[in-house]
Short mmCIF file of C-alpha atoms and ligand atoms in Angstrom, two decimals:
data_model
loop_
_atom_site.label_atom_id
_atom_site.label_comp_id
_atom_site.label_asym_id
_atom_site.label_seq_id
_atom_site.Cartn_x
_atom_site.Cartn_y
_atom_site.Cartn_z
CA UNK D 253 31.20 0.02 21.32
CA UNK D 254 32.69 2.40 18.82
CA UNK D 255 31.69 5.97 18.19
CA UNK D 256 28.36 6.56 16.45
CA UNK D 257 28.59 6.72 12.65
CA UNK D 258 26.80 10.06 12.58
CA UNK D 259 29.61 11.45 14.75
CA UNK D 260 32.33 10.06 12.50
CA UNK D 261 32.65 6.51 13.80
CA UNK D 262 32.47 3.40 11.62
CA UNK D 263 28.93 2.50 10.51
CA UNK D 264 27.47 -0.78 11.68
CA UNK D 265 26.85 -1.72 8.05
CA UNK D 266 29.52 -0.99 5.49
CA UNK D 267 27.37 -1.19 2.41
CA UNK D 268 30.35 -1.05 0.05
CA UNK D 269 31.62 -4.38 1.38
CA UNK D 270 28.25 -5.70 2.45
CA UNK D 271 25.38 -4.16 0.48
CA UNK D 272 21.73 -4.61 1.44
CA UNK D 273 19.73 -6.98 -0.75
CA UNK D 274 18.84 -5.22 -4.00
CA UNK D 275 15.39 -4.08 -5.03
CA UNK D 276 13.87 -4.70 -7.54
CA UNK D 277 14.77 -8.35 -8.03
CA UNK D 278 15.09 -9.78 -11.54
CA UNK D 279 16.97 -12.44 -13.46
CA UNK D 280 17.42 -14.23 -16.76
CA UNK D 281 13.71 -15.12 -16.70
CA UNK D 282 12.74 -11.48 -17.14
CA UNK D 283 15.24 -11.03 -19.97
CA UNK D 284 13.83 -14.03 -21.82
CA UNK D 285 10.23 -12.96 -21.23
CA UNK D 286 10.87 -9.38 -22.37
CA UNK D 287 12.55 -10.55 -25.56
CA UNK D 288 9.68 -12.90 -26.20
CA UNK D 289 7.27 -9.97 -26.04
CA UNK D 290 9.54 -7.78 -28.15
CA UNK D 291 9.88 -10.36 -30.88
CA UNK D 292 6.20 -11.24 -30.85
CA UNK D 293 5.19 -7.73 -31.85
CA UNK D 294 2.24 -8.00 -29.47
CA UNK D 295 3.13 -5.16 -27.15
CA UNK D 296 -0.19 -4.23 -25.65
CA UNK D 297 -3.90 -4.81 -25.42
CA UNK D 298 -5.08 -8.09 -23.91
CA UNK D 299 -1.99 -9.98 -25.05
CA UNK D 300 -1.04 -13.45 -23.82
CA UNK D 301 1.15 -12.18 -20.95
CA UNK D 302 -1.53 -9.85 -19.62
CA UNK D 303 -4.19 -12.55 -19.93
CA UNK D 304 -2.01 -15.04 -18.12
CA UNK D 305 -1.00 -12.59 -15.42
CA UNK D 306 -4.63 -11.74 -14.75
CA UNK D 307 -5.39 -15.41 -14.37
CA UNK D 308 -2.44 -16.01 -12.04
CA UNK D 309 -3.05 -12.89 -9.99
CA UNK D 310 -6.70 -13.83 -9.51
CA UNK D 311 -5.53 -17.25 -8.27
CA UNK D 312 -2.91 -15.64 -6.06
CA UNK D 313 -5.44 -13.29 -4.45
CA UNK D 314 -8.14 -15.92 -4.20
CA UNK D 315 -10.51 -13.92 -6.40
CA UNK D 316 -12.43 -14.69 -9.57
CA UNK D 317 -11.15 -11.70 -11.56
CA UNK D 318 -8.01 -9.63 -11.82
CA UNK D 319 -7.78 -6.74 -14.28
CA UNK D 320 -4.55 -4.89 -14.96
CA UNK D 321 -4.31 -1.17 -15.42
CA UNK D 322 -1.67 1.53 -15.51
CA UNK D 323 -1.06 2.02 -11.79
CA UNK D 324 -2.43 1.74 -8.27
CA UNK D 325 -4.01 5.17 -8.49
CA UNK D 326 -6.11 4.43 -11.55
CA UNK D 327 -7.18 1.18 -9.89
CA UNK D 328 -8.77 3.16 -7.05
CA UNK D 329 -10.39 5.54 -9.51
CA UNK D 330 -11.97 2.83 -11.65
CA UNK D 331 -13.05 0.96 -8.51
CA UNK D 332 -14.98 4.05 -7.42
CA UNK D 333 -16.35 4.51 -10.94
CA UNK D 334 -17.39 0.86 -11.24
CA UNK D 335 -19.37 1.29 -8.03
CA UNK D 336 -20.94 4.44 -9.51
CA UNK D 337 -19.59 6.68 -6.78
CA UNK D 338 -19.45 10.35 -7.63
CA UNK D 339 -20.87 13.78 -6.89
CA UNK D 340 -22.89 13.87 -3.67
CA UNK D 341 -21.31 10.69 -2.30
CA UNK D 342 -18.94 10.35 0.63
CA UNK D 343 -16.08 7.88 0.90
CA UNK D 344 -14.43 7.16 4.24
CA UNK D 345 -10.65 6.79 4.09
CA UNK D 346 -7.80 6.74 6.62
CA UNK D 347 -5.69 9.83 7.28
CA UNK D 348 -2.46 7.85 7.01
CA UNK D 349 -1.92 6.63 3.46
CA UNK D 350 -0.40 7.58 0.15
CA UNK D 351 -2.16 10.61 -1.33
CA UNK D 352 -3.79 8.53 -4.10
CA UNK D 353 -6.33 7.08 -1.67
CA UNK D 354 -7.78 10.58 -1.26
CA UNK D 355 -6.96 12.11 -4.64
CA UNK D 356 -8.95 9.48 -6.53
CA UNK D 357 -12.05 10.26 -4.47
CA UNK D 358 -11.98 13.91 -5.52
CA UNK D 359 -11.12 12.88 -9.06
CA UNK D 360 -14.51 11.15 -9.30
CA UNK D 361 -16.17 14.23 -7.73
CA UNK D 362 -17.00 12.46 -4.47
CA UNK D 363 -16.06 13.75 -1.02
CA UNK D 364 -13.30 12.04 0.95
CA UNK D 365 -14.14 11.78 4.63
CA UNK D 366 -10.74 11.38 6.23
CA UNK D 367 -10.62 9.69 9.63
CA UNK D 368 -7.94 8.76 12.13
CA UNK D 369 -6.02 5.50 12.47
CA UNK D 370 -5.21 3.12 15.33
CA UNK D 371 -1.84 3.71 16.92
CA UNK D 372 -0.89 0.04 17.10
CA UNK D 373 -1.55 -0.87 13.44
CA UNK D 374 -1.56 2.59 11.78
CA UNK D 375 -4.67 1.41 9.90
CA UNK D 376 -8.14 2.98 9.82
CA UNK D 377 -9.94 3.11 13.20
CA UNK D 378 -13.32 1.31 12.98
CA UNK D 379 -14.78 3.52 15.72
CA UNK D 380 -13.83 6.58 13.70
CA UNK D 381 -15.54 5.07 10.64
CA UNK D 382 -18.77 4.63 12.62
CA UNK D 383 -18.72 8.26 13.72
CA UNK D 384 -18.13 9.46 10.16
CA UNK D 385 -21.07 7.69 8.54
CA UNK D 386 -23.84 9.89 7.12
CA UNK D 387 -26.72 9.19 4.73
CA UNK D 388 -24.31 10.15 1.91
CA UNK D 389 -21.67 7.57 2.76
CA UNK D 390 -21.22 5.06 -0.06
CA UNK D 391 -17.93 3.29 0.60
CA UNK D 392 -15.01 2.67 2.93
CA UNK D 393 -11.46 2.39 1.62
CA UNK D 394 -9.35 0.61 4.25
CA UNK D 395 -5.62 0.65 3.54
CA UNK D 396 -3.57 -2.32 4.77
CA UNK D 397 -0.57 -0.22 5.65
CA UNK D 398 3.11 -1.26 5.89
CA UNK D 399 3.32 -4.44 7.98
CA UNK D 400 -0.27 -4.39 9.25
CA UNK D 401 -3.83 -5.17 8.19
CA UNK D 402 -6.96 -3.08 8.68
CA UNK D 403 -9.44 -4.73 11.06
CA UNK D 404 -11.56 -6.32 8.35
CA UNK D 405 -13.95 -8.04 10.77
CA UNK D 406 -15.01 -4.70 12.20
CA UNK D 407 -15.07 -3.01 8.79
CA UNK D 408 -17.17 -5.76 7.17
CA UNK D 409 -19.65 -5.52 10.03
CA UNK D 410 -19.98 -1.75 9.67
CA UNK D 411 -20.30 -2.01 5.88
CA UNK D 412 -23.03 -4.61 6.20
CA UNK D 413 -24.99 -2.61 8.78
CA UNK D 414 -24.89 0.55 6.69
CA UNK D 415 -24.96 -0.98 3.23
CA UNK D 416 -21.58 0.37 2.19
CA UNK D 417 -19.07 -0.83 -0.37
CA UNK D 418 -15.53 -1.74 0.61
CA UNK D 419 -12.58 -1.04 -1.67
CA UNK D 420 -9.45 -2.53 -0.12
CA UNK D 421 -6.37 -0.46 -0.94
CA UNK D 422 -3.86 -3.33 -1.09
CA UNK D 423 -0.93 -1.36 -2.51
CA UNK D 424 1.14 -2.66 0.44
CA UNK D 425 -0.36 -6.08 0.79
CA UNK D 426 0.16 -8.42 -2.17
CA UNK D 427 -0.19 -11.84 -0.60
CA UNK D 428 -1.21 -10.76 2.90
CA UNK D 429 -4.02 -12.74 4.54
CA UNK D 430 -6.73 -12.01 7.09
CA UNK D 431 -8.16 -15.17 8.67
CA UNK D 432 -7.05 -17.18 5.65
CA UNK D 433 -8.52 -14.76 3.10
CA UNK D 434 -6.19 -12.87 0.83
CA UNK D 435 -6.00 -9.10 0.76
CA UNK D 436 -8.09 -7.93 -2.16
CA UNK D 437 -10.65 -10.72 -1.80
CA UNK D 438 -12.41 -9.48 1.32
CA UNK D 439 -14.11 -6.28 0.17
CA UNK D 440 -16.03 -5.63 -3.06
CA UNK D 441 -12.91 -4.63 -4.98
CA UNK D 442 -9.19 -4.91 -4.20
CA UNK D 443 -6.75 -2.32 -5.55
CA UNK D 444 -3.07 -3.17 -6.11
CA UNK D 445 -0.09 -1.11 -7.21
CA UNK D 446 2.93 -2.48 -9.07
CA UNK D 447 4.95 0.70 -8.74
CA UNK D 448 8.70 0.21 -8.30
CA UNK D 449 8.59 0.69 -4.53
CA UNK D 450 5.94 -2.01 -4.03
CA UNK D 451 6.83 -5.64 -3.37
CA UNK D 452 5.44 -6.86 -6.71
CA UNK D 453 6.54 -4.48 -9.42
CA UNK D 454 6.90 -3.79 -13.11
CA UNK D 455 8.16 -0.26 -12.52
CA UNK D 456 4.58 0.95 -12.84
CA UNK D 457 1.27 -0.87 -13.05
CA UNK D 458 -1.74 -1.89 -11.04
CA UNK D 459 -4.59 -4.37 -10.85
CA UNK D 460 -8.07 -4.57 -9.45
CA UNK D 461 -9.53 -7.79 -8.10
CA UNK D 462 -13.13 -8.78 -7.47
CA UNK D 463 -15.44 -11.76 -7.18
CA UNK D 464 -18.35 -9.91 -8.72
CA UNK D 465 -18.76 -10.57 -12.47
CA UNK D 466 -20.73 -7.38 -13.12
CA UNK D 467 -18.08 -5.30 -11.41
CA UNK D 468 -15.36 -7.19 -13.28
CA UNK D 469 -17.00 -6.34 -16.56
CA UNK D 470 -17.29 -2.67 -15.68
CA UNK D 471 -13.71 -2.53 -14.41
CA UNK D 472 -12.46 -4.17 -17.59
CA UNK D 473 -14.36 -1.69 -19.72
CA UNK D 474 -13.21 1.29 -17.66
CA UNK D 475 -9.54 0.51 -18.30
CA UNK D 476 -10.17 -0.09 -22.01
CA UNK D 477 -11.84 3.05 -23.40
CA UNK D 478 -15.21 1.75 -22.21
CA UNK D 479 -15.29 -1.27 -24.51
CA UNK D 480 -17.20 -4.29 -23.33
CA UNK D 481 -14.97 -7.27 -22.65
CA UNK D 482 -15.56 -10.02 -25.17
CA UNK D 483 -16.63 -13.33 -23.69
CA UNK D 484 -15.18 -14.27 -20.36
CA UNK D 485 -12.56 -12.28 -18.52
CA UNK D 486 -10.12 -14.63 -16.90
CA UNK D 487 -11.72 -17.50 -15.07
CA UNK D 488 -14.43 -18.98 -17.17
CA UNK D 489 -17.67 -17.42 -18.25
CA UNK D 490 -19.45 -16.42 -15.07
CA UNK D 491 -22.49 -15.07 -16.82
CA UNK D 492 -21.27 -11.56 -17.33
CA UNK D 493 -24.20 -9.39 -18.26
CA UNK D 494 -24.87 -6.01 -19.79
CA UNK D 495 -23.95 -2.70 -18.24
CA UNK D 496 -27.52 -1.75 -18.13
CA UNK D 497 -30.49 -1.72 -20.34
CA UNK D 498 -29.43 1.12 -22.51
CA UNK D 499 -26.14 0.42 -24.17
CA UNK D 500 -23.02 -1.58 -24.61
CA UNK D 501 -20.28 0.91 -23.86
CA UNK D 502 -19.15 3.01 -20.95
CA UNK D 503 -17.53 6.42 -20.97
CA UNK D 504 -13.83 5.99 -20.20
CA UNK D 505 -10.32 6.24 -21.59
CA UNK D 506 -7.19 4.24 -22.24
CA UNK D 507 -5.84 3.00 -18.91
CA UNK D 508 -4.20 -0.14 -20.25
CA UNK D 509 -0.96 -1.86 -19.24
CA UNK D 510 1.61 -3.12 -21.77
CA UNK D 511 2.73 -6.68 -22.45
CA UNK D 512 6.25 -5.76 -21.28
CA UNK D 513 4.90 -4.92 -17.83
CA UNK D 514 2.78 -8.06 -17.73
CA UNK D 515 5.85 -10.16 -18.65
CA UNK D 516 7.81 -8.72 -15.73
CA UNK D 517 4.86 -9.15 -13.36
CA UNK D 518 4.44 -12.80 -14.28
CA UNK D 519 8.05 -13.53 -13.34
CA UNK D 520 7.85 -11.41 -10.19
CA UNK D 521 4.72 -13.18 -9.06
CA UNK D 522 6.58 -16.51 -9.15
CA UNK D 523 9.12 -15.12 -6.70
CA UNK D 524 6.67 -13.33 -4.43
CA UNK D 525 5.51 -16.16 -2.11
CA UNK D 526 9.09 -17.00 -1.11
CA UNK D 527 9.99 -13.34 -0.74
CA UNK D 528 6.94 -12.73 1.44
CA UNK D 529 7.81 -15.72 3.62
CA UNK D 530 11.38 -14.53 4.02
CA UNK D 531 10.28 -10.98 4.88
CA UNK D 532 7.70 -12.30 7.32
CA UNK D 533 10.22 -14.56 9.12
CA UNK D 534 12.73 -11.76 9.36
CA UNK D 535 10.10 -9.19 10.32
CA UNK D 536 8.83 -11.35 13.17
CA UNK D 537 12.39 -11.95 14.38
CA UNK D 538 13.29 -8.27 14.17
CA UNK D 539 10.09 -7.25 15.97
CA UNK D 540 11.08 -9.57 18.83
CA UNK D 541 14.49 -7.95 19.04
CA UNK D 542 13.06 -4.44 18.91
CA UNK D 543 10.53 -5.08 21.62
CA UNK D 544 13.44 -5.77 23.98
CA UNK D 545 14.85 -2.28 23.41
CA UNK D 546 13.27 0.34 25.69
CA UNK D 547 11.05 2.84 23.86
CA UNK D 548 10.48 0.82 20.69
CA UNK D 549 7.12 -0.70 19.76
CA UNK D 550 6.70 -2.96 16.73
CA UNK D 551 3.49 -2.71 14.70
CA UNK D 552 0.92 -4.99 16.28
CA UNK D 553 0.65 -8.42 14.73
CA UNK D 554 -3.03 -9.24 14.89
CA UNK D 555 -3.53 -12.98 15.38
CA UNK D 556 -6.21 -12.80 12.69
CA UNK D 557 -3.49 -11.87 10.22
CA UNK D 558 -2.63 -15.33 8.98
CA UNK D 559 -0.03 -14.19 6.44
CA UNK D 560 2.03 -11.06 6.56
CA UNK D 561 3.11 -9.17 3.49
CA UNK D 562 5.55 -6.45 4.40
CA UNK D 563 5.72 -3.26 2.43
CA UNK D 564 8.58 -1.51 4.20
CA UNK D 565 9.35 -2.16 7.83
CA UNK D 566 7.88 0.23 10.37
CA UNK D 567 7.95 0.63 14.14
CA UNK D 568 7.26 3.25 16.80
CA UNK D 569 9.84 5.23 18.76
CA UNK D 570 9.30 6.87 22.15
CA UNK D 571 11.89 9.54 22.77
CA UNK D 572 11.38 9.38 26.54
CA UNK D 573 13.34 6.13 26.62
CA UNK D 574 16.11 7.84 24.62
CA UNK D 575 16.58 10.79 27.00
CA UNK D 576 14.28 12.93 24.83
CA UNK D 577 16.36 12.51 21.68
CA UNK D 578 14.14 13.95 18.91
CA UNK D 579 12.98 11.34 16.46
CA UNK D 580 14.55 13.14 13.49
CA UNK D 581 17.96 12.83 15.18
CA UNK D 582 17.28 9.18 15.97
CA UNK D 583 16.43 8.49 12.32
CA UNK D 584 19.55 10.31 11.12
CA UNK D 585 21.73 8.34 13.52
CA UNK D 586 20.16 5.04 12.44
CA UNK D 587 20.52 5.95 8.78
CA UNK D 588 24.21 6.64 9.31
CA UNK D 589 24.72 3.28 11.05
CA UNK D 590 22.82 1.24 8.45
CA UNK D 591 23.58 3.21 5.29
CA UNK D 592 19.98 3.03 4.19
CA UNK D 593 17.20 5.64 4.15
CA UNK D 594 15.32 5.84 7.45
CA UNK D 595 12.07 7.73 7.00
CA UNK D 596 8.92 8.85 8.77
CA UNK D 597 5.55 7.41 7.74
CA UNK D 598 3.34 9.14 5.14
CA UNK D 599 2.42 12.74 5.82
CA UNK D 600 -1.11 12.75 7.29
CA UNK D 601 -3.66 13.80 4.66
CA UNK D 602 -4.67 16.93 6.57
CA UNK D 603 -1.18 18.30 6.04
CA UNK D 604 0.20 16.43 3.07
CA UNK D 605 2.28 18.31 0.53
CA UNK D 606 0.94 16.12 -2.30
CA UNK D 607 -2.73 16.27 -1.32
CA UNK D 608 -3.72 19.87 -2.02
CA UNK D 609 -7.14 19.92 -3.73
CA UNK D 610 -7.41 23.69 -3.42
CA UNK D 611 -4.55 24.17 -5.89
CA UNK D 612 -6.90 23.07 -8.70
CA UNK D 613 -10.13 25.08 -8.53
CA UNK D 614 -10.92 24.62 -12.22
CA UNK D 615 -11.18 20.89 -11.57
CA UNK D 616 -12.40 20.60 -8.00
CA UNK D 617 -14.50 23.69 -7.25
CA UNK D 618 -17.73 21.96 -8.19
CA UNK D 619 -19.65 24.28 -5.89
CA UNK D 620 -18.95 26.25 -2.71
CA UNK D 621 -20.14 23.54 -0.34
CA UNK D 622 -18.01 20.91 -2.05
CA UNK D 623 -14.98 23.20 -2.12
CA UNK D 624 -15.24 23.67 1.61
CA UNK D 625 -15.94 19.98 2.30
CA UNK D 626 -12.74 18.90 0.57
CA UNK D 627 -10.50 21.28 2.52
CA UNK D 628 -8.09 18.85 4.22
CA UNK D 629 -6.90 21.47 6.70
CA UNK D 630 -10.23 21.35 8.50
CA UNK D 631 -9.71 17.82 9.76
CA UNK D 632 -7.99 16.83 12.93
CA UNK D 633 -6.07 13.55 12.96
CA UNK D 634 -4.30 13.38 16.31
CA UNK D 635 -3.02 9.80 16.00
CA UNK D 636 -1.77 10.23 12.41
CA UNK D 637 -0.08 13.48 13.40
CA UNK D 638 1.60 11.96 16.45
CA UNK D 639 2.86 8.99 14.45
CA UNK D 640 4.22 11.22 11.70
CA UNK D 641 5.77 13.87 13.90
CA UNK D 642 7.02 11.91 16.88
CA UNK D 643 6.90 8.14 16.57
CA UNK D 644 7.21 6.56 13.12
CA UNK D 645 10.37 4.94 11.81
CA UNK D 646 10.20 3.28 8.36
CA UNK D 647 12.81 1.35 6.38
CA UNK D 648 12.65 -0.16 2.90
CA UNK D 649 11.44 -3.76 2.79
CA UNK D 650 14.71 -4.88 1.22
CA UNK D 651 16.22 -4.88 4.72
CA UNK D 652 13.99 -7.91 5.39
CA UNK D 653 15.23 -9.79 2.32
CA UNK D 654 18.48 -11.09 3.77
CA UNK D 655 18.91 -13.35 6.79
CA UNK D 656 18.69 -13.20 10.57
CA UNK D 657 22.19 -11.75 10.91
CA UNK D 658 20.91 -8.62 9.13
CA UNK D 659 18.12 -8.34 11.71
CA UNK D 660 20.65 -8.73 14.54
CA UNK D 661 22.68 -5.96 12.98
CA UNK D 662 19.69 -3.58 12.77
CA UNK D 663 18.83 -4.23 16.41
CA UNK D 664 22.51 -3.79 17.39
CA UNK D 665 22.61 -0.47 15.54
CA UNK D 666 19.63 0.77 17.54
CA UNK D 667 21.16 -0.56 20.73
CA UNK D 668 24.35 1.36 19.87
CA UNK D 669 22.34 4.59 19.53
CA UNK D 670 20.59 3.81 22.82
CA UNK D 671 23.93 3.31 24.61
CA UNK D 672 25.48 6.45 23.10
CA UNK D 673 22.48 8.70 23.29
CA UNK D 674 24.35 11.23 25.48
CA UNK D 675 26.83 11.81 22.64
CA UNK D 676 23.95 13.07 20.46
CA UNK D 677 22.73 15.69 22.91
C1 LIG E 169 1.52 3.25 -3.97
C2 LIG E 169 0.19 3.44 -3.41
C3 LIG E 169 -0.92 3.79 -4.19
C4 LIG E 169 -0.80 4.23 -5.62
O1 LIG E 169 -0.16 3.38 -6.44
P1 LIG E 169 0.62 3.92 -7.75
O2 LIG E 169 0.86 2.67 -8.51
O3 LIG E 169 1.87 4.56 -7.27
O4 LIG E 169 -0.27 4.86 -8.46
C5 LIG E 169 -2.16 3.84 -3.60
N1 LIG E 169 -2.31 3.57 -2.30
C6 LIG E 169 -1.28 3.26 -1.50
C7 LIG E 169 -1.53 2.96 -0.06
C8 LIG E 169 0.01 3.19 -2.02
O5 LIG E 169 1.03 2.90 -1.22
#
């Protein structure tokens, strides 16, 4: 084998001659749809594209209602608000996730209770949830992270026993399935992001899903300045009722999506099932190859996960098998071979540069006890920390959008590093 790319040798993938599949994916269909919106003059506010997307996305997720909003952060916020979670309430979330999962909890004045994850799926540890429950606990927010699914059987059981809500953070899981049920249809509310990095995207955007008509009505109002939805939402009139006895409107603001975004999402959603299948086939094949290389562990594929939906491709690295080569050096070497960014997982929430509640006392210092309870530095998350510091390797999901020869090449690149590890010392 030739010299490692990081030491000046030829990279395994010459991305000038042979680029990785592009992300995002679009075509003539998007151009036509965008012009249609432009020329219609209906650019926002419950237009035909948004209405149709909501209908299709509800079908796609196996739910009764889908409601679009500006992003996958606001979705979490309005989910908490729809469930009337706020000051005095606790919400259990995993320590390994994008900062929004935690930030939205403090933005509704509730207290995030951040717990550790399982090392084989990187998703929330059900035993840790049990230990974290107090009389103040109101909800659990499992995150179906990267190529894995939170253990929804265990989480549903805990939620039932303790009368807790479940908000599924599905920002990574459009189309994933647990025992035949789609992500976003298992808990009380599903939260989706359509940010550019996600595998269904309009640049920005988000949607909440639910089977509960009362929640659907509240969610719809919360993204639309508190206005009551007129008539049915998107799948027939399910007997949507009043907010309460005392009024028709809710306090909220404008969190609406535009028709341009909905037009792009509608086209993307048509492509998504095939893309998911392709990524799943390639992911399974690549995981097989990786498990043959000493020191590498793919994310566990739970047999209850009946459909995978990969957001990024992640695996674990054990430096002992690579003569103690630090993981940062391993990632750099792999990045040089593949000409694509090779990253660690999210920063754990107890030491996350973008989750810093104490930088905003005017907003978050509700009282001294609260201020101290939301200090992320006080938590210990040994598994999250180990994954972030020593074990996680993450690549963009576009690497899974080609064919098997791309997977062979990725495995060969790692094998090359393994064979030449002495050169990196
Ligand atoms: C991306 C993401 C979000 C937030 O979505 P945005 O659309 O970027 O606001 C929330 N949770 C997780 C797990 C995410 O990956």
